[in-house]
Short mmCIF file of C-alpha atoms in Angstrom, two decimals:
data_model
loop_
_atom_site.label_atom_id
_atom_site.label_comp_id
_atom_site.label_asym_id
_atom_site.label_seq_id
_atom_site.Cartn_x
_atom_site.Cartn_y
_atom_site.Cartn_z
CA MET Z 1 0.00 0.00 0.00
CA ALA Z 2 2.81 2.40 0.92
CA ARG Z 3 4.63 1.61 -2.34
CA LYS Z 4 1.49 2.30 -4.37
CA LYS Z 5 1.07 5.63 -2.58
CA LYS Z 6 4.70 6.57 -3.32
CA LYS Z 7 4.34 5.59 -6.99
CA PHE Z 8 1.15 7.66 -7.21
CA LEU Z 9 2.87 10.72 -5.69
CA ILE Z 10 5.95 10.37 -7.92
CA ARG Z 11 3.72 11.08 -10.94
CA PHE Z 12 3.13 14.60 -9.64
CA THR Z 13 5.52 17.55 -9.45
CA PRO Z 14 5.95 19.46 -6.13
CA PRO Z 15 3.66 22.34 -7.29
CA GLN Z 16 0.96 19.82 -8.25
CA ILE Z 17 1.18 18.08 -4.87
CA LEU Z 18 0.97 21.45 -3.08
CA ALA Z 19 -2.14 22.38 -5.09
CA LEU Z 20 -3.77 19.00 -4.40
CA GLY Z 21 -2.86 19.25 -0.71
CA ILE Z 22 -4.52 22.66 -0.27
CA LEU Z 23 -7.58 21.49 -2.23
CA THR Z 24 -7.87 18.37 -0.04
CA ILE Z 25 -7.73 20.48 3.14
CA ILE Z 26 -10.44 22.78 1.74
CA LEU Z 27 -12.74 19.84 0.90
CA ILE Z 28 -12.30 18.26 4.35
CA GLY Z 29 -13.04 21.64 5.96
CA SER Z 30 -16.11 22.11 3.74
CA VAL Z 31 -17.58 18.78 4.86
CA LEU Z 32 -16.93 19.55 8.55
CA LEU Z 33 -18.41 23.06 8.33
CA SER Z 34 -21.55 21.75 6.59
CA LEU Z 35 -22.33 19.45 9.54
CA PRO Z 36 -25.24 20.48 11.85
CA ALA Z 37 -22.80 20.59 14.80
CA ALA Z 38 -20.88 23.42 13.11
CA THR Z 39 -23.69 26.01 13.45
CA VAL Z 40 -25.32 27.61 16.48
CA SER Z 41 -28.81 26.87 15.11
CA GLY Z 42 -28.03 23.17 14.53
CA ARG Z 43 -29.15 23.45 10.91
CA PRO Z 44 -26.59 22.40 8.28
CA LEU Z 45 -24.89 25.29 6.52
CA ALA Z 46 -25.39 25.36 2.74
CA PHE Z 47 -22.46 23.44 1.23
CA LEU Z 48 -21.41 26.36 -0.99
CA ASN Z 49 -21.21 28.66 2.05
CA ALA Z 50 -19.27 25.98 3.93
CA PHE Z 51 -16.94 25.56 0.93
CA PHE Z 52 -16.42 29.34 0.66
CA THR Z 53 -15.65 29.63 4.38
CA ALA Z 54 -13.28 26.64 4.29
CA THR Z 55 -11.49 28.09 1.26
CA SER Z 56 -11.20 31.48 2.96
CA ALA Z 57 -9.79 29.85 6.13
CA ALA Z 58 -7.39 27.41 4.42
CA THR Z 59 -6.06 30.19 2.17
CA VAL Z 60 -5.86 32.52 5.25
CA THR Z 61 -7.98 35.15 3.50
CA GLY Z 62 -10.73 36.04 5.98
CA LEU Z 63 -13.54 36.92 3.56
CA THR Z 64 -16.85 35.62 4.92
CA VAL Z 65 -20.38 35.05 3.63
CA VAL Z 66 -21.75 34.33 7.13
CA ASN Z 67 -20.97 35.92 10.50
CA THR Z 68 -18.18 33.77 12.03
CA GLY Z 69 -18.89 34.67 15.65
CA ALA Z 70 -22.69 34.56 15.45
CA GLU Z 71 -23.38 31.70 13.02
CA PHE Z 72 -20.77 29.08 13.88
CA SER Z 73 -20.78 26.98 17.05
CA LEU Z 74 -17.65 26.29 19.09
CA PHE Z 75 -17.04 23.22 16.90
CA GLY Z 76 -17.38 25.28 13.71
CA GLN Z 77 -15.08 28.00 15.03
CA LEU Z 78 -12.44 25.42 16.01
CA VAL Z 79 -12.62 23.90 12.51
CA ILE Z 80 -12.03 27.37 11.04
CA LEU Z 81 -9.16 27.95 13.46
CA ALA Z 82 -7.56 24.60 12.51
CA LEU Z 83 -7.88 25.45 8.80
CA VAL Z 84 -6.29 28.85 9.42
CA GLN Z 85 -3.39 27.28 11.32
CA VAL Z 86 -2.75 24.61 8.69
CA GLY Z 87 -3.22 27.11 5.87
CA GLY Z 88 -0.96 29.70 7.49
CA LEU Z 89 1.95 27.41 8.31
CA GLY Z 90 1.40 25.29 5.20
CA PHE Z 91 0.14 21.72 5.05
CA MET Z 92 3.63 20.40 4.25
CA THR Z 93 4.97 22.11 7.39
CA MET Z 94 2.21 20.50 9.47
CA ALA Z 95 2.85 17.11 7.82
CA THR Z 96 6.53 17.47 8.72
CA LEU Z 97 5.56 18.24 12.32
CA ILE Z 98 3.58 14.97 12.48
CA ALA Z 99 6.48 13.07 10.91
CA LEU Z 100 8.93 14.56 13.42
CA VAL Z 101 6.64 13.70 16.34
CA LEU Z 102 6.35 10.11 15.04
CA ARG Z 103 10.14 10.10 14.45
CA LYS Z 104 9.74 9.27 10.77
CA LYS Z 105 12.56 9.97 8.33
CA ILE Z 106 11.95 12.89 5.93
CA SER Z 107 12.59 11.61 2.39
CA LEU Z 108 14.31 13.59 -0.38
CA ARG Z 109 11.01 14.02 -2.21
CA GLU Z 110 9.38 15.38 0.93
CA ARG Z 111 12.33 17.78 1.33
CA LEU Z 112 11.78 18.96 -2.26
CA LEU Z 113 8.12 19.60 -1.42
CA LEU Z 114 9.14 21.58 1.65
CA GLN Z 115 11.61 23.55 -0.48
CA GLU Z 116 8.74 24.48 -2.86
CA ALA Z 117 6.35 25.29 0.00
CA MET Z 118 8.87 27.51 1.82
CA ASN Z 119 10.17 29.23 -1.35
CA GLN Z 120 13.73 28.04 -0.66
CA SER Z 121 16.44 27.76 -3.31
CA SER Z 122 17.94 24.62 -1.77
CA VAL Z 123 16.89 21.58 0.30
CA GLU Z 124 19.93 22.03 2.52
CA GLY Z 125 18.85 22.59 6.14
CA ILE Z 126 15.16 22.59 5.20
CA VAL Z 127 14.04 20.28 8.04
CA ARG Z 128 16.02 22.39 10.56
CA LEU Z 129 14.26 25.48 9.17
CA ILE Z 130 10.84 23.81 9.58
CA ARG Z 131 11.63 22.98 13.23
CA LYS Z 132 12.51 26.61 13.88
CA VAL Z 133 9.41 27.86 12.03
CA LEU Z 134 7.10 25.67 14.10
CA THR Z 135 8.79 26.66 17.38
CA TYR Z 136 8.78 30.40 16.66
CA ALA Z 137 5.19 30.36 15.34
CA LEU Z 138 3.97 28.61 18.49
CA ILE Z 139 5.83 31.02 20.79
CA ILE Z 140 4.53 34.10 18.94
CA GLU Z 141 0.93 32.84 18.85
CA LEU Z 142 1.06 31.89 22.54
CA THR Z 143 2.48 35.29 23.49
CA GLY Z 144 -0.18 37.09 21.45
CA ALA Z 145 -2.93 34.93 23.01
CA VAL Z 146 -1.75 35.71 26.57
CA LEU Z 147 -1.51 39.47 25.90
CA PHE Z 148 -4.95 39.60 24.25
CA ALA Z 149 -6.50 37.47 27.03
CA ILE Z 150 -5.10 39.79 29.74
CA ARG Z 151 -6.55 42.87 28.01
CA TRP Z 152 -9.94 41.31 27.19
CA SER Z 153 -10.34 39.89 30.70
CA PHE Z 154 -11.32 43.46 31.67
CA ASP Z 155 -14.17 43.41 29.12
CA MET Z 156 -15.51 39.83 29.33
CA PRO Z 157 -15.41 36.69 31.54
CA LEU Z 158 -11.92 35.17 31.89
CA GLY Z 159 -12.75 31.94 30.00
CA LYS Z 160 -14.15 33.87 27.06
CA ALA Z 161 -11.18 36.27 27.15
CA ILE Z 162 -8.74 33.34 26.92
CA TYR Z 163 -10.66 31.78 24.02
CA PHE Z 164 -10.87 35.12 22.21
CA GLY Z 165 -7.15 35.63 22.84
CA VAL Z 166 -6.18 32.27 21.35
CA PHE Z 167 -8.54 32.58 18.36
CA HIS Z 168 -7.54 36.12 17.40
CA SER Z 169 -3.82 35.59 18.01
CA ILE Z 170 -3.76 32.63 15.60
CA SER Z 171 -6.03 34.40 13.12
CA ILE Z 172 -4.05 37.67 13.09
CA PHE Z 173 -0.58 36.08 13.10
CA ASN Z 174 -1.56 33.91 10.14
CA ASN Z 175 -2.94 37.02 8.41
CA ALA Z 176 -6.40 35.41 8.19
CA GLY Z 177 -8.64 38.21 9.47
CA PHE Z 178 -11.39 36.04 11.01
CA ASP Z 179 -12.86 37.53 14.18
CA LEU Z 180 -15.49 36.57 16.76
CA PHE Z 181 -16.72 40.05 17.71
CA GLY Z 182 -19.83 39.53 15.58
CA SER Z 183 -21.14 37.39 18.46
CA ILE Z 184 -21.12 40.40 20.81
CA PRO Z 185 -24.36 42.49 20.66
CA ASP Z 186 -23.93 46.02 19.23
CA SER Z 187 -20.30 45.28 18.29
CA LYS Z 188 -19.00 47.12 15.23
CA GLY Z 189 -17.04 44.03 14.18
CA SER Z 190 -13.33 43.24 13.81
CA LEU Z 191 -11.22 45.40 16.18
CA MET Z 192 -13.16 48.62 15.61
CA GLU Z 193 -14.11 48.86 19.29
CA TYR Z 194 -10.40 49.17 20.12
CA VAL Z 195 -9.39 51.95 17.73
CA HIS Z 196 -8.38 54.08 20.77
CA ASP Z 197 -6.61 51.23 22.60
CA PRO Z 198 -2.80 51.42 22.18
CA PHE Z 199 -2.28 47.97 23.74
CA ILE Z 200 -4.56 46.10 21.30
CA ASN Z 201 -3.23 48.15 18.38
CA LEU Z 202 0.43 47.42 19.14
CA VAL Z 203 -0.07 43.71 19.87
CA ALA Z 204 -2.14 43.22 16.71
CA ILE Z 205 0.33 45.17 14.54
CA ALA Z 206 3.23 43.13 15.94
CA LEU Z 207 1.41 39.88 15.07
CA ILE Z 208 0.53 41.16 11.58
CA VAL Z 209 4.11 42.23 10.80
CA LEU Z 210 5.67 39.04 12.22
CA GLY Z 211 3.23 36.91 10.24
CA GLY Z 212 3.75 38.99 7.09
CA ILE Z 213 7.57 39.19 6.88
CA GLY Z 214 7.87 35.43 6.41
CA PHE Z 215 9.45 32.66 8.44
CA ILE Z 216 12.75 32.89 6.56
CA VAL Z 217 13.21 36.49 7.72
CA MET Z 218 12.03 35.63 11.22
CA VAL Z 219 14.63 32.85 11.53
CA ASP Z 220 17.26 35.21 10.12
CA LEU Z 221 16.45 37.85 12.74
CA LEU Z 222 16.46 35.39 15.64
CA ASP Z 223 19.79 33.92 14.51
CA TYR Z 224 21.35 37.39 14.16
CA LYS Z 225 23.10 37.21 17.55
CA GLU Z 226 25.08 34.20 16.33
CA THR Z 227 25.56 35.04 12.65
CA ARG Z 228 25.88 38.84 12.94
CA ARG Z 229 24.48 39.21 9.43
CA LEU Z 230 21.19 39.28 7.54
CA SER Z 231 20.62 37.75 4.12
CA LEU Z 232 19.86 40.01 1.15
CA HIS Z 233 16.30 38.63 1.14
CA SER Z 234 15.77 39.67 4.78
CA LYS Z 235 17.22 43.14 4.21
CA VAL Z 236 14.95 43.76 1.21
CA VAL Z 237 11.83 42.41 3.00
CA LEU Z 238 12.41 44.41 6.19
CA SER Z 239 13.28 47.69 4.47
CA ALA Z 240 10.43 47.42 1.91
CA THR Z 241 7.94 46.44 4.65
CA GLY Z 242 8.96 49.41 6.80
CA LEU Z 243 8.77 51.85 3.90
CA LEU Z 244 5.37 50.59 2.72
CA ILE Z 245 3.87 50.72 6.23
CA LEU Z 246 5.21 54.26 6.70
CA LEU Z 247 4.01 55.40 3.25
CA GLY Z 248 0.61 53.75 3.76
CA SER Z 249 0.21 55.41 7.18
CA ILE Z 250 0.95 58.85 5.74
CA VAL Z 251 -1.41 58.41 2.77
CA ILE Z 252 -4.30 57.08 4.90
CA PHE Z 253 -3.74 59.82 7.52
CA ILE Z 254 -3.85 62.58 4.86
CA PHE Z 255 -6.77 61.17 2.84
CA GLU Z 256 -8.97 60.34 5.85
CA PHE Z 257 -8.01 63.17 8.22
CA THR Z 258 -11.19 65.16 7.49
CA ASN Z 259 -13.50 62.18 6.83
CA PRO Z 260 -16.28 62.37 9.47
CA ASN Z 261 -16.94 58.62 9.14
CA THR Z 262 -13.36 57.47 9.82
CA LEU Z 263 -10.54 59.57 11.30
CA GLN Z 264 -12.07 63.02 11.93
CA PRO Z 265 -13.90 62.17 15.22
CA LEU Z 266 -10.76 60.56 16.70
CA SER Z 267 -8.11 62.28 18.80
CA PHE Z 268 -4.79 63.04 17.11
CA THR Z 269 -3.11 60.05 18.84
CA SER Z 270 -5.95 57.72 17.81
CA LYS Z 271 -5.71 59.04 14.25
CA LEU Z 272 -2.05 57.96 14.23
CA TYR Z 273 -2.89 54.51 15.66
CA ALA Z 274 -5.68 54.00 13.13
CA SER Z 275 -3.58 55.14 10.15
CA PHE Z 276 -0.66 52.94 11.17
CA PHE Z 277 -2.91 49.93 11.86
CA GLN Z 278 -4.79 50.16 8.53
CA SER Z 279 -1.51 50.51 6.65
CA ALA Z 280 -0.08 47.37 8.29
CA THR Z 281 -3.23 45.26 7.93
CA THR Z 282 -4.26 46.04 4.35
CA ARG Z 283 -1.46 44.12 2.66
CA SER Z 284 -2.85 40.80 3.92
CA ALA Z 285 -4.13 40.66 7.51
CA GLY Z 286 -7.81 41.55 7.01
CA VAL Z 287 -8.64 43.00 10.46
CA ASN Z 288 -9.45 46.69 10.82
CA THR Z 289 -10.04 49.37 13.47
CA ILE Z 290 -11.96 51.85 11.29
CA ASP Z 291 -14.77 51.25 8.79
CA ILE Z 292 -13.24 50.45 5.39
CA GLU Z 293 -16.60 50.96 3.65
CA SER Z 294 -16.75 54.57 4.90
CA MET Z 295 -13.32 55.50 3.55
CA ARG Z 296 -12.94 57.84 0.60
CA GLN Z 297 -12.61 56.23 -2.82
CA ALA Z 298 -9.04 57.47 -3.16
CA THR Z 299 -8.11 55.62 0.05
CA GLN Z 300 -9.95 52.48 -1.04
CA PHE Z 301 -8.09 52.50 -4.35
CA PHE Z 302 -4.79 52.97 -2.50
CA ILE Z 303 -5.70 49.93 -0.34
CA ILE Z 304 -6.25 47.93 -3.54
CA ILE Z 305 -2.63 48.69 -4.51
CA LEU Z 306 -1.38 47.59 -1.06
CA MET Z 307 -3.44 44.36 -1.22
CA PHE Z 308 -2.02 43.66 -4.68
CA ILE Z 309 1.56 44.01 -3.37
CA GLY Z 310 0.87 41.77 -0.37
CA ALA Z 311 3.28 40.32 2.18
CA ALA Z 312 6.65 38.56 1.95
CA PRO Z 313 7.43 35.17 0.34
CA GLY Z 314 7.27 32.24 2.76
CA SER Z 315 4.71 34.05 4.92
CA ALA Z 316 1.01 33.56 5.53
CA GLY Z 317 0.25 36.59 3.34
CA GLY Z 318 -0.69 36.79 -0.32
CA GLY Z 319 -0.34 39.27 -3.20
CA ILE Z 320 2.49 39.38 -5.72
CA LYS Z 321 4.81 39.58 -2.68
CA ILE Z 322 6.82 42.53 -1.45
CA THR Z 323 10.09 41.24 -2.94
CA THR Z 324 8.48 41.12 -6.41
CA PHE Z 325 7.40 44.74 -5.98
CA ALA Z 326 10.89 45.71 -4.76
CA ILE Z 327 12.54 44.08 -7.79
CA LEU Z 328 10.22 45.95 -10.19
CA VAL Z 329 10.93 49.27 -8.44
CA GLY Z 330 14.63 48.42 -8.55
CA ALA Z 331 14.39 47.73 -12.30
CA VAL Z 332 12.67 51.09 -12.91
CA TYR Z 333 15.35 52.88 -10.86
CA ALA Z 334 18.19 51.08 -12.66
CA MET Z 335 16.72 51.77 -16.11
CA SER Z 336 16.10 55.46 -15.32
CA ARG Z 337 19.75 55.79 -14.21
CA GLY Z 338 21.04 54.08 -17.37
CA ARG Z 339 22.21 50.97 -15.51
CA GLU Z 340 21.84 47.41 -16.71
CA GLU Z 341 21.75 45.66 -13.33
CA ILE Z 342 19.47 45.83 -10.28
CA VAL Z 343 21.50 46.40 -7.13
CA PHE Z 344 20.25 46.06 -3.54
CA PHE Z 345 22.59 46.57 -0.60
CA ARG Z 346 25.66 46.30 -2.87
CA LYS Z 347 24.47 42.98 -4.30
CA ARG Z 348 23.35 42.63 -7.91
CA LEU Z 349 20.40 40.45 -8.82
CA ALA Z 350 20.45 37.80 -11.54
CA LYS Z 351 18.32 38.68 -14.59
CA ASP Z 352 16.08 35.64 -14.07
CA ARG Z 353 14.77 37.33 -10.86
CA LEU Z 354 13.45 40.21 -12.96
CA TYR Z 355 11.91 37.81 -15.51
CA LYS Z 356 10.16 35.92 -12.71
CA ALA Z 357 8.97 39.12 -11.01
CA THR Z 358 7.62 40.52 -14.29
CA THR Z 359 5.89 37.24 -15.18
CA LEU Z 360 4.29 36.94 -11.75
CA THR Z 361 3.07 40.56 -11.79
CA LEU Z 362 1.57 40.26 -15.27
CA LEU Z 363 -0.14 36.96 -14.41
CA ALA Z 364 -1.58 38.56 -11.27
CA LEU Z 365 -2.77 41.61 -13.22
CA PHE Z 366 -4.44 39.40 -15.84
CA LEU Z 367 -6.20 37.41 -13.11
CA ILE Z 368 -7.49 40.55 -11.40
CA ILE Z 369 -8.60 42.11 -14.72
CA ILE Z 370 -10.41 38.94 -15.82
CA GLY Z 371 -11.87 38.42 -12.33
CA THR Z 372 -13.10 42.03 -12.14
CA MET Z 373 -14.71 41.81 -15.58
CA ALA Z 374 -16.37 38.49 -14.72
CA LEU Z 375 -17.69 39.70 -11.34
CA SER Z 376 -18.97 42.91 -13.00
CA VAL Z 377 -21.15 40.71 -15.21
CA LEU Z 378 -22.30 38.49 -12.31
CA GLU Z 379 -23.00 41.18 -9.67
CA ARG Z 380 -24.60 44.61 -9.62
CA ALA Z 381 -22.19 46.83 -7.74
CA PRO Z 382 -19.95 49.86 -8.40
CA PHE Z 383 -16.79 49.05 -10.32
CA LEU Z 384 -14.41 50.10 -7.50
CA ILE Z 385 -16.16 47.80 -5.00
CA ILE Z 386 -15.92 44.87 -7.41
CA MET Z 387 -12.22 45.49 -8.05
CA PHE Z 388 -11.66 45.83 -4.30
CA GLU Z 389 -13.28 42.45 -3.53
CA ILE Z 390 -11.43 40.69 -6.38
CA THR Z 391 -8.05 42.09 -5.31
CA SER Z 392 -8.79 41.19 -1.69
CA ALA Z 393 -9.56 37.59 -2.71
CA PHE Z 394 -6.46 37.26 -4.89
CA GLY Z 395 -4.23 38.97 -2.31
CA THR Z 396 -5.80 36.83 0.48
CA ALA Z 397 -6.23 40.16 2.30
CA GLY Z 398 -9.73 39.56 3.70
CA MET Z 399 -10.80 43.21 3.42
CA SER Z 400 -14.32 43.81 2.11
CA LEU Z 401 -16.58 46.70 1.16
CA GLY Z 402 -19.67 44.61 1.94
CA LEU Z 403 -20.14 42.85 -1.41
CA THR Z 404 -18.79 39.42 -0.42
CA SER Z 405 -21.67 38.66 1.97
CA GLU Z 406 -24.18 39.44 -0.81
CA LEU Z 407 -22.55 37.44 -3.62
CA SER Z 408 -24.56 35.18 -5.93
CA VAL Z 409 -23.66 31.49 -6.34
CA PRO Z 410 -21.39 32.08 -9.41
CA GLY Z 411 -19.83 35.08 -7.61
CA LYS Z 412 -18.93 32.96 -4.58
CA MET Z 413 -17.40 30.28 -6.82
CA LEU Z 414 -15.32 32.87 -8.67
CA MET Z 415 -14.05 34.40 -5.42
CA ALA Z 416 -13.21 30.94 -4.01
CA VAL Z 417 -11.13 30.16 -7.10
CA LEU Z 418 -9.26 33.46 -6.78
CA MET Z 419 -8.54 32.84 -3.09
CA PHE Z 420 -7.13 29.41 -3.98
CA ILE Z 421 -4.94 30.84 -6.76
CA GLY Z 422 -3.85 33.72 -4.54
CA ARG Z 423 -2.68 31.41 -1.74
CA LEU Z 424 -0.97 28.96 -4.08
CA GLY Z 425 0.54 31.71 -6.22
CA PRO Z 426 -0.06 32.25 -9.97
CA LEU Z 427 3.41 30.96 -10.92
CA THR Z 428 3.12 27.83 -8.77
CA LEU Z 429 -0.30 27.15 -10.28
CA ALA Z 430 1.12 27.66 -13.76
CA TYR Z 431 3.93 25.18 -12.98
CA ALA Z 432 1.35 22.75 -11.58
CA LEU Z 433 -0.75 22.88 -14.77
CA THR Z 434 2.19 22.84 -17.19
CA PRO Z 435 3.87 19.57 -18.16
CA LYS Z 436 7.58 19.29 -17.39
CA GLY Z 437 9.62 20.94 -20.09
CA GLY Z 438 13.05 19.77 -21.17
CA LYS Z 439 16.07 22.00 -21.60
CA GLU Z 440 16.22 23.82 -24.95
CA LEU Z 441 19.01 22.43 -27.13
CA TYR Z 442 19.29 25.48 -29.39
CA ARG Z 443 18.98 29.28 -29.37
CA TYR Z 444 17.22 31.53 -31.89
CA PRO Z 445 19.05 34.48 -33.48
CA GLU Z 446 18.71 37.76 -31.59
CA GLY Z 447 16.19 40.34 -32.80
CA LYS Z 448 15.32 43.90 -31.76
CA ILE Z 449 11.98 45.55 -30.94
CA THR Z 450 11.58 49.29 -30.45
CA ILE Z 451 10.29 50.18 -26.97
CA GLY Z 452 8.91 53.53 -25.76
#
């Protein structure tokens, strides 16, 4: 039986196995969430709604068609939480954890799968990296849960505060955006009740950033005391993340400063908290402290750009990834200065990095354009709202302007597909659907095309 299973798996490439793994997790989650025990009412949830919720959880998106806190029972919420955890860390990472617990040997093929899942260039030290990832993730989630529980114990019974702390720490760290505040009467939803609270803001932002920079960078930072150096990848991710959060905070602060439905009623300090929080969360986390629907259209369009960029490779976030964006900006800078090479921190990048970044960006743009056109046909809503929802699904950002909960059956299916592609990555999906190509044995003569 084991040999047959191995032979069956050998037929598939690592990207194909990753795609099948995520799809399997989604289907299992859909079945569990459609059980009567998963809802507060005891009535089975419509399978499409269960499938949409499972897809949103497994792809750590956070878009919902039903109220998570009010509609799902404790069993349903725990299923969602398990899907978020597996989806955030990656099913191959969780499978490795089980193998390590059972003291099973990690085969070369499994190491190749882990290499693909973690966006590593080599299998060397991959199992050691997974051990560190699991340890650090658990410590961060536990710390976040304790801090949240302490704060919320002043607002609710201790048992509920602990549960809320665990749920939201895992959800926010994995950039999923699911929240339980819909179960509290008169609650505004998400973390909007805590827009003035510096403690909740800082803890949540720390979890968002740590979950969004990627495990590779996290390991690099924690090993800095020993190594006394950071990799080029870590330097680019950290600097680009800092710059984007700062830029986003400034733009949101300026655009929303006089908006009576968002920042205007807040104190100056709360305005700063809210601007900083929304800038950090929009690239993938999905929680918010001010009403996204009430923002000005200019701000909403700016958020679309941030969601499209997304988080770092090897993280729980989506989008084209911040390193892709950095490479494209680097290429524009190099070309405008008459240089032929992209240089970051005195290191030049190979040209294949630019080809990959350009390909990924164009594929993502095509998907969003096609998805926006399709949803415009299926749903009656303003164009900006439709583009916002599509970008949020592809970028696994979980932000919504209210359309997702009102989607038709075809609209839900389209959004579920985009969430799946967004989590897997357009390039990985393309590799999964494309047969293995051999090395070209010849080169064509060079030609020239006029540009500009």
